[in-house]
Coordinates of C-alpha atoms in Angstrom, one line a residue:
Chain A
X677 CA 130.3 101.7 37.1
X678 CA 132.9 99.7 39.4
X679 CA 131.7 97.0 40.9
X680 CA 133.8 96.3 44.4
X681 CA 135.6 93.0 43.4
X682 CA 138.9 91.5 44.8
X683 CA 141.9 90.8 42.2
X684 CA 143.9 87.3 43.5
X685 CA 146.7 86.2 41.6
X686 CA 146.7 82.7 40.6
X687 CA 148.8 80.5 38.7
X688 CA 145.8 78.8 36.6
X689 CA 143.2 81.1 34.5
X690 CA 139.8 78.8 34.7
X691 CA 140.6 78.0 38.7
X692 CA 141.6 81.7 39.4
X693 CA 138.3 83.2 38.1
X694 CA 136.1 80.8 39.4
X695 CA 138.3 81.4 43.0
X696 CA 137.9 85.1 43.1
X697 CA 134.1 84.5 42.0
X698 CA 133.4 82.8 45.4
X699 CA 135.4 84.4 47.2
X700 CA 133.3 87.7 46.0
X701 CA 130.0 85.8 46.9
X702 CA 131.3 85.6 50.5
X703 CA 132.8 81.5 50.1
X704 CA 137.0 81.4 50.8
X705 CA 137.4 78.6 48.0
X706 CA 141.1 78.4 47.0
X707 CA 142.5 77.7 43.6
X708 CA 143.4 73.9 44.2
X709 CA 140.6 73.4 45.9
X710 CA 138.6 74.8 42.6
X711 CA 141.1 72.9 40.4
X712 CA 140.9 69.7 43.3
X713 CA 137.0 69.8 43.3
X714 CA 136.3 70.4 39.5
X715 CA 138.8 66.8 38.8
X716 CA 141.5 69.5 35.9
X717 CA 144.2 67.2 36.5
X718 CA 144.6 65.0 33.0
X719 CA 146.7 63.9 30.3
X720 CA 145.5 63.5 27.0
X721 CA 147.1 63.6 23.6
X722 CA 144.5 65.0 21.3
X723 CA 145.1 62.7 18.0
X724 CA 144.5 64.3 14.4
X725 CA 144.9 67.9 16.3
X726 CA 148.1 70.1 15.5
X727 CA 148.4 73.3 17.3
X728 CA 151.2 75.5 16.2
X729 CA 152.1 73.0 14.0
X730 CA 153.1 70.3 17.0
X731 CA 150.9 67.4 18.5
X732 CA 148.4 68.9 20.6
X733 CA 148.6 67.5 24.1
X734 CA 146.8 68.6 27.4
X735 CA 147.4 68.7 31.1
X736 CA 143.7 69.9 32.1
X737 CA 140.3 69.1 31.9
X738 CA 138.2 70.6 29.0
X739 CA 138.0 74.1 29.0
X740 CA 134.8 74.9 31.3
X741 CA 134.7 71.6 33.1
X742 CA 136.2 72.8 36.1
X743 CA 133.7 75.1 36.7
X744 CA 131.0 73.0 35.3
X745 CA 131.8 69.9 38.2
X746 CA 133.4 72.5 40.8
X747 CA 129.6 73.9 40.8
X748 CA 127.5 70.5 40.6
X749 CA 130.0 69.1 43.1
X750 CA 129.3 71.6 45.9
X751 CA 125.8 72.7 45.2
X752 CA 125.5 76.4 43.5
X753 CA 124.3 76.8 40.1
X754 CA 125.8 78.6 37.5
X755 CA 124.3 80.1 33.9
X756 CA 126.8 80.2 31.2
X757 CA 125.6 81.7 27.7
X758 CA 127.1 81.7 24.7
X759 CA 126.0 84.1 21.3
X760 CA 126.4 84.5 17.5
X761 CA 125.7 87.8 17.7
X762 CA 128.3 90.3 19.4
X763 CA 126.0 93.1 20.1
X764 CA 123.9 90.7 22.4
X765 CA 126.9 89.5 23.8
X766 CA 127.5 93.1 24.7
X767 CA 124.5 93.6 25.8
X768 CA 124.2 91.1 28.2
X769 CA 127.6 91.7 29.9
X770 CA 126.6 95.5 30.3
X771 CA 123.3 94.1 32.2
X772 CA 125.0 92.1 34.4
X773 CA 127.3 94.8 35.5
X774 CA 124.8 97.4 35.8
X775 CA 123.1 95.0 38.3
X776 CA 126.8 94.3 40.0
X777 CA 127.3 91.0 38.9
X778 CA 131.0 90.8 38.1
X779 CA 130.7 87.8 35.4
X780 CA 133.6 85.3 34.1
X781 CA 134.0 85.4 30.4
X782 CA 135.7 83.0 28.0
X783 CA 138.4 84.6 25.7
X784 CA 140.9 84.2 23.0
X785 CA 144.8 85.1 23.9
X786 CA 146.1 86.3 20.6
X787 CA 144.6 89.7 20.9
X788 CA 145.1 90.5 24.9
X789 CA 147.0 93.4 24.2
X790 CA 147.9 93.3 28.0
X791 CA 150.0 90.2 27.3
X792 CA 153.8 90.2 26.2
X793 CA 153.6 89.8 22.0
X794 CA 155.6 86.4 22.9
X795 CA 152.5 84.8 24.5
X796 CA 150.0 85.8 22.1
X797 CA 149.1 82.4 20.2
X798 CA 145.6 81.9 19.4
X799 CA 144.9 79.9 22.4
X800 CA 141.0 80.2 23.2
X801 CA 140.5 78.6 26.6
X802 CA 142.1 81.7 28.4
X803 CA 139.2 82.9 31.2
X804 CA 138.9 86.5 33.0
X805 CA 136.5 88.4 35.2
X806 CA 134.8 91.9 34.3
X807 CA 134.1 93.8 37.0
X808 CA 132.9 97.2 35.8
X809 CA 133.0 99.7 33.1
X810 CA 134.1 103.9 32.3
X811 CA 132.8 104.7 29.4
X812 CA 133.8 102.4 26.6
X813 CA 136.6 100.8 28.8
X814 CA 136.2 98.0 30.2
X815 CA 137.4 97.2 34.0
X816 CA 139.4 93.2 34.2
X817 CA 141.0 91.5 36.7
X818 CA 142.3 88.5 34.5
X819 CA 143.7 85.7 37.5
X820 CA 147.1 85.5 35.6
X821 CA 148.0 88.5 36.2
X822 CA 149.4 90.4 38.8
X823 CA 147.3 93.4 38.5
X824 CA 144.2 94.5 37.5
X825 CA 144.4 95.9 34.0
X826 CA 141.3 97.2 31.2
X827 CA 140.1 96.3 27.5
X828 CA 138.4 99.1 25.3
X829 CA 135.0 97.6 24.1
X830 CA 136.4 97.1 20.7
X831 CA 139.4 94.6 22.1
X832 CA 137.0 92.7 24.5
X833 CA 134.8 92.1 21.4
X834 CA 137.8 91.0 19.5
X835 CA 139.1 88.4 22.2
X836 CA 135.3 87.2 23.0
X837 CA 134.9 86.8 19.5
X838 CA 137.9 85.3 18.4
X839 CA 138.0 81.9 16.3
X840 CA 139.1 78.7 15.7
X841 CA 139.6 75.6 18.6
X842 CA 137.5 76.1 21.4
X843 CA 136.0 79.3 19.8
X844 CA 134.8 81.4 23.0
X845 CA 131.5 82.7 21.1
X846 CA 131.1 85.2 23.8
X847 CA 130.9 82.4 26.4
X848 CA 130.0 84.3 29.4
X849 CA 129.4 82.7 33.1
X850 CA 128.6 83.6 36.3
X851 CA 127.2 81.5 39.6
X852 CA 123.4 82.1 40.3
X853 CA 121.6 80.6 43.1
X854 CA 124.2 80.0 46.1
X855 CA 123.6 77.5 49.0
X856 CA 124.6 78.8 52.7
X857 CA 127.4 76.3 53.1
X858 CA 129.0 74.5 50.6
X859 CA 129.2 70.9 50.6
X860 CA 133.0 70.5 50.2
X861 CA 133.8 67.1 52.1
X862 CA 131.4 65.0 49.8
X863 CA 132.6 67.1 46.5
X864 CA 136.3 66.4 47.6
X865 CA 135.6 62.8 47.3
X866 CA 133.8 62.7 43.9
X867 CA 136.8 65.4 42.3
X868 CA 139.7 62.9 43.5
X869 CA 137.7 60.1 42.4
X870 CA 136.9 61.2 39.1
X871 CA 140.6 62.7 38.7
X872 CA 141.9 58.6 39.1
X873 CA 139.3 57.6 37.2
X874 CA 140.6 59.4 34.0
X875 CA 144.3 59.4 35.0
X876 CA 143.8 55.6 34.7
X877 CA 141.2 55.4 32.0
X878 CA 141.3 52.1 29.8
X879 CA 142.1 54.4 26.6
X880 CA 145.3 54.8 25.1
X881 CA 145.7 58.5 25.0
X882 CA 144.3 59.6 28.1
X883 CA 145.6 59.6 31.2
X884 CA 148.7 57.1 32.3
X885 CA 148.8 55.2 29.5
X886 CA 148.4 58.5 27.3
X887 CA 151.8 59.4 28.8
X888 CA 153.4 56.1 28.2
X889 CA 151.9 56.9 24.4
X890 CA 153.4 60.0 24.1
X891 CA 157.0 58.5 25.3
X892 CA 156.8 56.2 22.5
X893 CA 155.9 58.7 20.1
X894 CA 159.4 61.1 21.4
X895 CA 161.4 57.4 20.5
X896 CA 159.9 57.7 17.0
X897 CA 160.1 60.7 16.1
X898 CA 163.4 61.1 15.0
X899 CA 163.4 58.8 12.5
X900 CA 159.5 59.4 11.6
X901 CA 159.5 63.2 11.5
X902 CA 163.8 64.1 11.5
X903 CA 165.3 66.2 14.6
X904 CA 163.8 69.4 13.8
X905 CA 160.7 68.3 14.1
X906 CA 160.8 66.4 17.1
X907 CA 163.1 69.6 18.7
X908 CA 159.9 71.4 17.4
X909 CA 157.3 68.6 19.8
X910 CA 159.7 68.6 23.0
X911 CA 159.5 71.9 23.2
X912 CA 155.9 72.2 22.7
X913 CA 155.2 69.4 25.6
X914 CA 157.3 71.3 28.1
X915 CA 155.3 74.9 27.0
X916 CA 152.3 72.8 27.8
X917 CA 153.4 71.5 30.9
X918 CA 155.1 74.4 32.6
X919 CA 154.1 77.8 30.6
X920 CA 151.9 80.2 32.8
X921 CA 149.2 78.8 33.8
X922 CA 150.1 75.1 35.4
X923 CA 151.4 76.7 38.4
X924 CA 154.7 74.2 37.8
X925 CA 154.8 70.7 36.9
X926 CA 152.0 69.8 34.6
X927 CA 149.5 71.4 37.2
X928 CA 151.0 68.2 39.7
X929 CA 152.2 71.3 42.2
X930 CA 148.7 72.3 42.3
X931 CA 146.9 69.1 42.8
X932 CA 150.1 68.4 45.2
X933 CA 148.5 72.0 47.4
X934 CA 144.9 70.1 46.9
X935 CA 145.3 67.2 48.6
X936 CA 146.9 68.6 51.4
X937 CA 144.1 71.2 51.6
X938 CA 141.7 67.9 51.7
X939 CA 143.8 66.6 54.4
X940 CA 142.6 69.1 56.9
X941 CA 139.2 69.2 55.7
X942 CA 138.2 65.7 55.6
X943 CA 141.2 64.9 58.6
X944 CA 142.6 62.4 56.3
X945 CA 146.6 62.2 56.9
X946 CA 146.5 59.8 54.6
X947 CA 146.1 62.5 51.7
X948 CA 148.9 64.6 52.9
X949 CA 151.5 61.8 52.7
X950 CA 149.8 61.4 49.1
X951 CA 150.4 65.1 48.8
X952 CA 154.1 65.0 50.0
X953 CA 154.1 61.8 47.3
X954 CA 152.6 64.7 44.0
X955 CA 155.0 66.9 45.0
X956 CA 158.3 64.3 44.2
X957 CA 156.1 63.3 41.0
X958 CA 155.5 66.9 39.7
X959 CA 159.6 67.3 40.5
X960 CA 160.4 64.8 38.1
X961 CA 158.4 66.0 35.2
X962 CA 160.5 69.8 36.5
X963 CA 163.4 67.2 35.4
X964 CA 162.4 65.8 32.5
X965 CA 161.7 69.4 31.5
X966 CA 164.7 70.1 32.0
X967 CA 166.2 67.6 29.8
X968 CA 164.3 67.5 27.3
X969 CA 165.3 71.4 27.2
X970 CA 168.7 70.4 27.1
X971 CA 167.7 68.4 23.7
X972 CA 166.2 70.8 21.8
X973 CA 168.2 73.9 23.0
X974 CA 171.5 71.9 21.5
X975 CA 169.8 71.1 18.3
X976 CA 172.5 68.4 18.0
X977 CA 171.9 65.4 15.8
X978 CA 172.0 62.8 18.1
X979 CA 169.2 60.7 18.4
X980 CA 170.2 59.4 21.8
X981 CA 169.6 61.9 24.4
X982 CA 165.5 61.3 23.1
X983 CA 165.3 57.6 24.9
X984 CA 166.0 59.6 27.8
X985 CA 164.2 61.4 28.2
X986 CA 161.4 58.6 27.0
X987 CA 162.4 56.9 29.9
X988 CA 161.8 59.7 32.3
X989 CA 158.1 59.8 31.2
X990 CA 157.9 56.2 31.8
X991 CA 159.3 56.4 34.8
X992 CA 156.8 59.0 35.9
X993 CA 154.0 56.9 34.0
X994 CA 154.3 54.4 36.4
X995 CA 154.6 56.0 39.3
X996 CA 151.8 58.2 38.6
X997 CA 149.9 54.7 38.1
X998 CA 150.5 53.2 41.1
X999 CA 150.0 57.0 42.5
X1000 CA 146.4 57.0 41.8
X1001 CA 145.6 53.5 42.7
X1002 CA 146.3 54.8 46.3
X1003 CA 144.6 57.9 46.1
X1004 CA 141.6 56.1 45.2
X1005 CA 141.4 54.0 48.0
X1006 CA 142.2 56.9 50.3
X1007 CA 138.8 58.2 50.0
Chain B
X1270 CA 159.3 71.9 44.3
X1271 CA 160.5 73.8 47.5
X1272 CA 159.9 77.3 47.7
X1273 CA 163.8 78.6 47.9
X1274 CA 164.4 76.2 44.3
X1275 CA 161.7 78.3 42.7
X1276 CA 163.6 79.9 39.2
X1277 CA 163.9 83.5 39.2
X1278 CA 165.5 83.6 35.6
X1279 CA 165.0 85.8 33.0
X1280 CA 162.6 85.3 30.8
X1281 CA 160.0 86.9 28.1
X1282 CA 157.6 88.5 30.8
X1283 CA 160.5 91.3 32.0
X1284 CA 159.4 93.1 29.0
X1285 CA 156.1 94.1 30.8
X1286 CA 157.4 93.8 34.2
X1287 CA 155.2 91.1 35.5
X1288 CA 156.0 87.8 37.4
X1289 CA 153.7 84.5 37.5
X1290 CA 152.2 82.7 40.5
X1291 CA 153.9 78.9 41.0
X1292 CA 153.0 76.4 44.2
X1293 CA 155.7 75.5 46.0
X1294 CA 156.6 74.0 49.9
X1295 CA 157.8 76.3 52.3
X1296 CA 160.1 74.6 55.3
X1297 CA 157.5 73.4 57.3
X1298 CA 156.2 71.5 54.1
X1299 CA 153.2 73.6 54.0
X1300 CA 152.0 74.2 50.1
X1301 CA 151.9 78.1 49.4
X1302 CA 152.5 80.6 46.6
X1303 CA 155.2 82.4 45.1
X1304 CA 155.9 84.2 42.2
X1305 CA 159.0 83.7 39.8
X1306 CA 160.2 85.8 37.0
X1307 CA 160.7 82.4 34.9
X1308 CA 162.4 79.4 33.8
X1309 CA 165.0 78.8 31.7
X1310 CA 163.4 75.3 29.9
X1311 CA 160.6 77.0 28.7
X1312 CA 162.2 80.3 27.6
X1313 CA 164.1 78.1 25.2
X1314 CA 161.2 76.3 24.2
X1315 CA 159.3 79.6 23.8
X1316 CA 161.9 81.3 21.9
X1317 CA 162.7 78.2 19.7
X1318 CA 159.0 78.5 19.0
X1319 CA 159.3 82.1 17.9
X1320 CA 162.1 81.3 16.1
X1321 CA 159.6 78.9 14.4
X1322 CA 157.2 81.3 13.4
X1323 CA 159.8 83.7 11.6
X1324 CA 161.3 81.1 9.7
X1325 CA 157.8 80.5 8.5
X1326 CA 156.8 83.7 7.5
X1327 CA 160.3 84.0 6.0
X1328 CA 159.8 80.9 3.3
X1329 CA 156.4 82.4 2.3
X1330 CA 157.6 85.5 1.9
X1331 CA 160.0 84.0 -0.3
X1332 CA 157.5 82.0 -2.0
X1333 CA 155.5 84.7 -2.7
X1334 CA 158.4 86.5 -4.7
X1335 CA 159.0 82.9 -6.4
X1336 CA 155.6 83.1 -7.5
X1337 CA 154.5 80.2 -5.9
X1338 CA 152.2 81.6 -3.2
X1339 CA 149.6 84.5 -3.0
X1340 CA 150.2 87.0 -0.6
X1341 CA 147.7 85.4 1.8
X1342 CA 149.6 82.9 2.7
X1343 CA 152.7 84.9 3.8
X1344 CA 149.9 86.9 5.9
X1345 CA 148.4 84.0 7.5
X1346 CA 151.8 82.9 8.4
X1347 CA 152.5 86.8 10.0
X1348 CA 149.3 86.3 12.2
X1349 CA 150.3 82.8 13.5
X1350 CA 147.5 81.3 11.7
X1351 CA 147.5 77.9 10.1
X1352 CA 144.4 77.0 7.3
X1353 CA 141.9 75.5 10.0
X1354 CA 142.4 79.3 12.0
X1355 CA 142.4 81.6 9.3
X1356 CA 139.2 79.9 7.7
X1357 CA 136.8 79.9 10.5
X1358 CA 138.1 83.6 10.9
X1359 CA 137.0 84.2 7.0
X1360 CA 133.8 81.9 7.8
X1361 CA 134.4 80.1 4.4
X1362 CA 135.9 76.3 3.6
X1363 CA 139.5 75.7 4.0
X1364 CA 139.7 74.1 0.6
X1365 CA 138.7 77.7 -1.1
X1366 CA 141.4 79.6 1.1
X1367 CA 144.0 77.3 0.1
X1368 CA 142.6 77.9 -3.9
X1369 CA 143.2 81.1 -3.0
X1370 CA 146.8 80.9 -2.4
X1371 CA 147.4 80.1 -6.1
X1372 CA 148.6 83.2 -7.8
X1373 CA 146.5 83.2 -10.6
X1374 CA 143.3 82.4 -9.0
X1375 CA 144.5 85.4 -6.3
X1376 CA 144.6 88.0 -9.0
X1377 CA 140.9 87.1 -9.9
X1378 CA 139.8 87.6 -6.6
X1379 CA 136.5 89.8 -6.0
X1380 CA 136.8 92.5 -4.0
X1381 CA 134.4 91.7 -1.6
X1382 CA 136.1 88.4 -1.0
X1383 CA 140.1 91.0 -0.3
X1384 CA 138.1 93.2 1.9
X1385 CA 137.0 89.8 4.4
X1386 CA 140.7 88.7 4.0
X1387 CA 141.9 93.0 4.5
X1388 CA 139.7 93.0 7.5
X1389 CA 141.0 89.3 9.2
X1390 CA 144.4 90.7 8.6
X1391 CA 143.6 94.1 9.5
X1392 CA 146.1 95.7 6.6
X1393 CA 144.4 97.6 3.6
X1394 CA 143.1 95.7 0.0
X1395 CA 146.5 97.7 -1.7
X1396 CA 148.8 96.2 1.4
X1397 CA 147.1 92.9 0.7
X1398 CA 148.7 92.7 -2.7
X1399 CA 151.8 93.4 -2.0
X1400 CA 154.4 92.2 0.5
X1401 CA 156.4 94.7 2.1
X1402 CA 159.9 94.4 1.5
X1403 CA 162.6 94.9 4.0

């Protein structure tokens, strides 16, 4: 069975499936506007977590809280379900597509076989749609992508299944009970707000200060860890930042289309010089990407070029401060 | 980032002929999408992280012929693993996967405890016990 679904592209995984959900059920919700709405813009450094042997540091929300507010915010409820037991997993995904309900499902990246050997880390907040099933084949349209593509029932069980952080267990969602118009001018407000809210959260790791915590760590670690290391870090901040997914820019580019999208809706110019402002900001993290990749592409032993590039994220700390100060008094 | 700046470098995804989505402003300063075949920056910082990954898998391998390491760990370094991973794959503690990277306690291993490690890995109990050599 096929179930008559639309494949979009979109930069960002969580934001694309929850976009082509709506858009199914009839609503034209964009992917900033998912992303805008749900509050994914962050910074956090994750203390005491290494992931591929670097500092684990984030430019999103919590895997599922997009969805999670994007659905409180403007009124539709969702069901998510998660299971220890694959064959009810399985189960429960055949129902829903026997009663043409294309569902969003939680999966680990390191055994997509659709995706280049290169990418496959074991990354567990990667989201897709199902949308039908021949025989033991089943039919995906994951957002990332440009095209739709399939999973045999053994690899989808491999990738729902798959462990360690974030362990998908299955997780399977899907929005139930629809309103006739969604409430998007009141859920606008609440998403920016809560976005400046954590961006300038009192803690040190999160948000502005977590990026003026994370500069002071890239001054240190040359002498704490030696060059390699660090090398090792950089390069693992700028995969977070810009690798498929963000849509550019630590997800700024995105947030940047958001806010101009808000503009028109809730005719506040206002948010579309804020906009014009994201767009510089997420530029300069493109630059410090860009040097930083100078740093560890030379491997050279100087311990210089790091303050830099230290700097830079001040820089854009501060800026990014005084950024969302404004933003939350534009609404 | 305007649209016409967006990178069309070369980059890991040619190898399956695909092209990500990026947000960019077009002339007018109107946000829209467009698609890029990559970006230097983090094709560096992807292949230094490749680069990574072998040189691990390199050293156990070498430890393993030292006799330092069990096979397991040279495995769990193949599979991108680290402890944490490969022990909530094994459902078991990570203190008793790193016992059983000592040799000795490695050749004392039940075979019910090789097959959960065979099937994680997804190589046979005879390829478990040996390295291949190359």
């Amino acid at each position: 069975m096929q179930i008559d679904f639309t494949h979009h592209q979109s930069a960002h995984c969580e934001n694309g499936v929850v976009s082509n959900l709506m858009k199914h059920n009839g609503f034209n919700v964009s992917e900033p506007m998912v992303f805008g709405i749900g509050s994914g813009l962050l910074f956090c450094y994750i203390p005491f977590l290494m992931v591929n042997h670097a500092p684990a540091i984030t430019y999103r929300a919590m895997p599922g809280f997009i969805f999670k507010r994007f659905a409180k915010r403007v009124g539709i409820s969702i069901k998510r379900e998660k299971f220890k037991s694959p064959q009810k997993a399985k189960e429960r995904l055949d129902a829903n597509l026997k009663a043409n309900n294309p569902v969003g499902l939680q999966v680990g990246v390191y055994n997509l076989s659709y995706f280049p050997d290169e990418y496959r880390f074991h990354f567990n907040a990667h989201n897709l749609v199902v949308y039908g099933k021949q025989d033991n084949t089943y039919l995906i349209s994951d957002p990332v992508m440009e095209k739709v593509t399939t999973l045999t029932d053994k690899q989808l069980e491999k990738v729902r299944f798959a462990k360690g952080a974030f362990a998908p267990k299955g997780h399977i969602y899907y929005p139930t009970k629809l309103p006739k118009e969604l409430e998007l001018k009141s859920a606008i407000v609440k998403g920016i707000k809560h976005t400046c809210r954590d961006m300038l959260a009192p803690v040190p790791v999160v948000g502005v200060k977590g990026i003026k915590f994370i500069a002071n760590k890239i001054r240190k670690w040359p002498k704490s860890v030696g060059i390699k290391k660090t090398n090792h870090y950089l390069g693992q901040i700028v995969r977070m930042q810009e690798e498929i997914g963000t849509g550019g820019g630590g997800f700024r580019y995105i947030f940047a289309a958001f806010l101009q999208e808000a503009a028109g809706v809730l005719e506040n110019p206002k948010l579309k010089e804020l906009s014009v402002e994201m767009t510089k900001i997420g530029d300069l993290w493109r630059d410090f990407a860009v040097d930083a990749s100078r740093l560890y592409k030379n491997r050279s032993n100087k311990t210089d070029g790091y303050n830099d590039v230290a700097d830079q994220l001040e820089h854009i700390a501060n800026l990014e401060k005084q950024f969302f100060k404004t933003l939350k008094k534009a609404v | 980032m305007k649209k016409n700046d967006i990178p069309q470098d070369e980059s890991n995804l040619k190898s399956v002929d695909f092209k990500e989505l990026v947000y960019a402003v077009d002339d007018e300063g109107n946000y829209t999408t467009a698609k890029s075949s990559g970006w230097t920056p983090k094709t560096i910082a992807l292949s230094n992280a490749i680069e990574d990954i072998e040189e691990r898998i390199q050293k156990a391998k070498q430890r393993v012929q030292d006799g330092k390491t069990s096979p397991l760990e040279y495995y769990m370094e193949l599979h991108k693993m680290d402890i944490g991973i490969l022990a909530s794959y094994l459902g078991m503690w990570q203190w008793r996967v790193k016992r059983h990277f000592k040799p000795s306690v490695f050749k004392s291993l039940k075979t019910k405890t090789l097959q959960k490690y065979a099937e994680v890995f997804e190589v046979s109990i005879a390829e478990l016990q040996q390295i291949p050599n190359d």
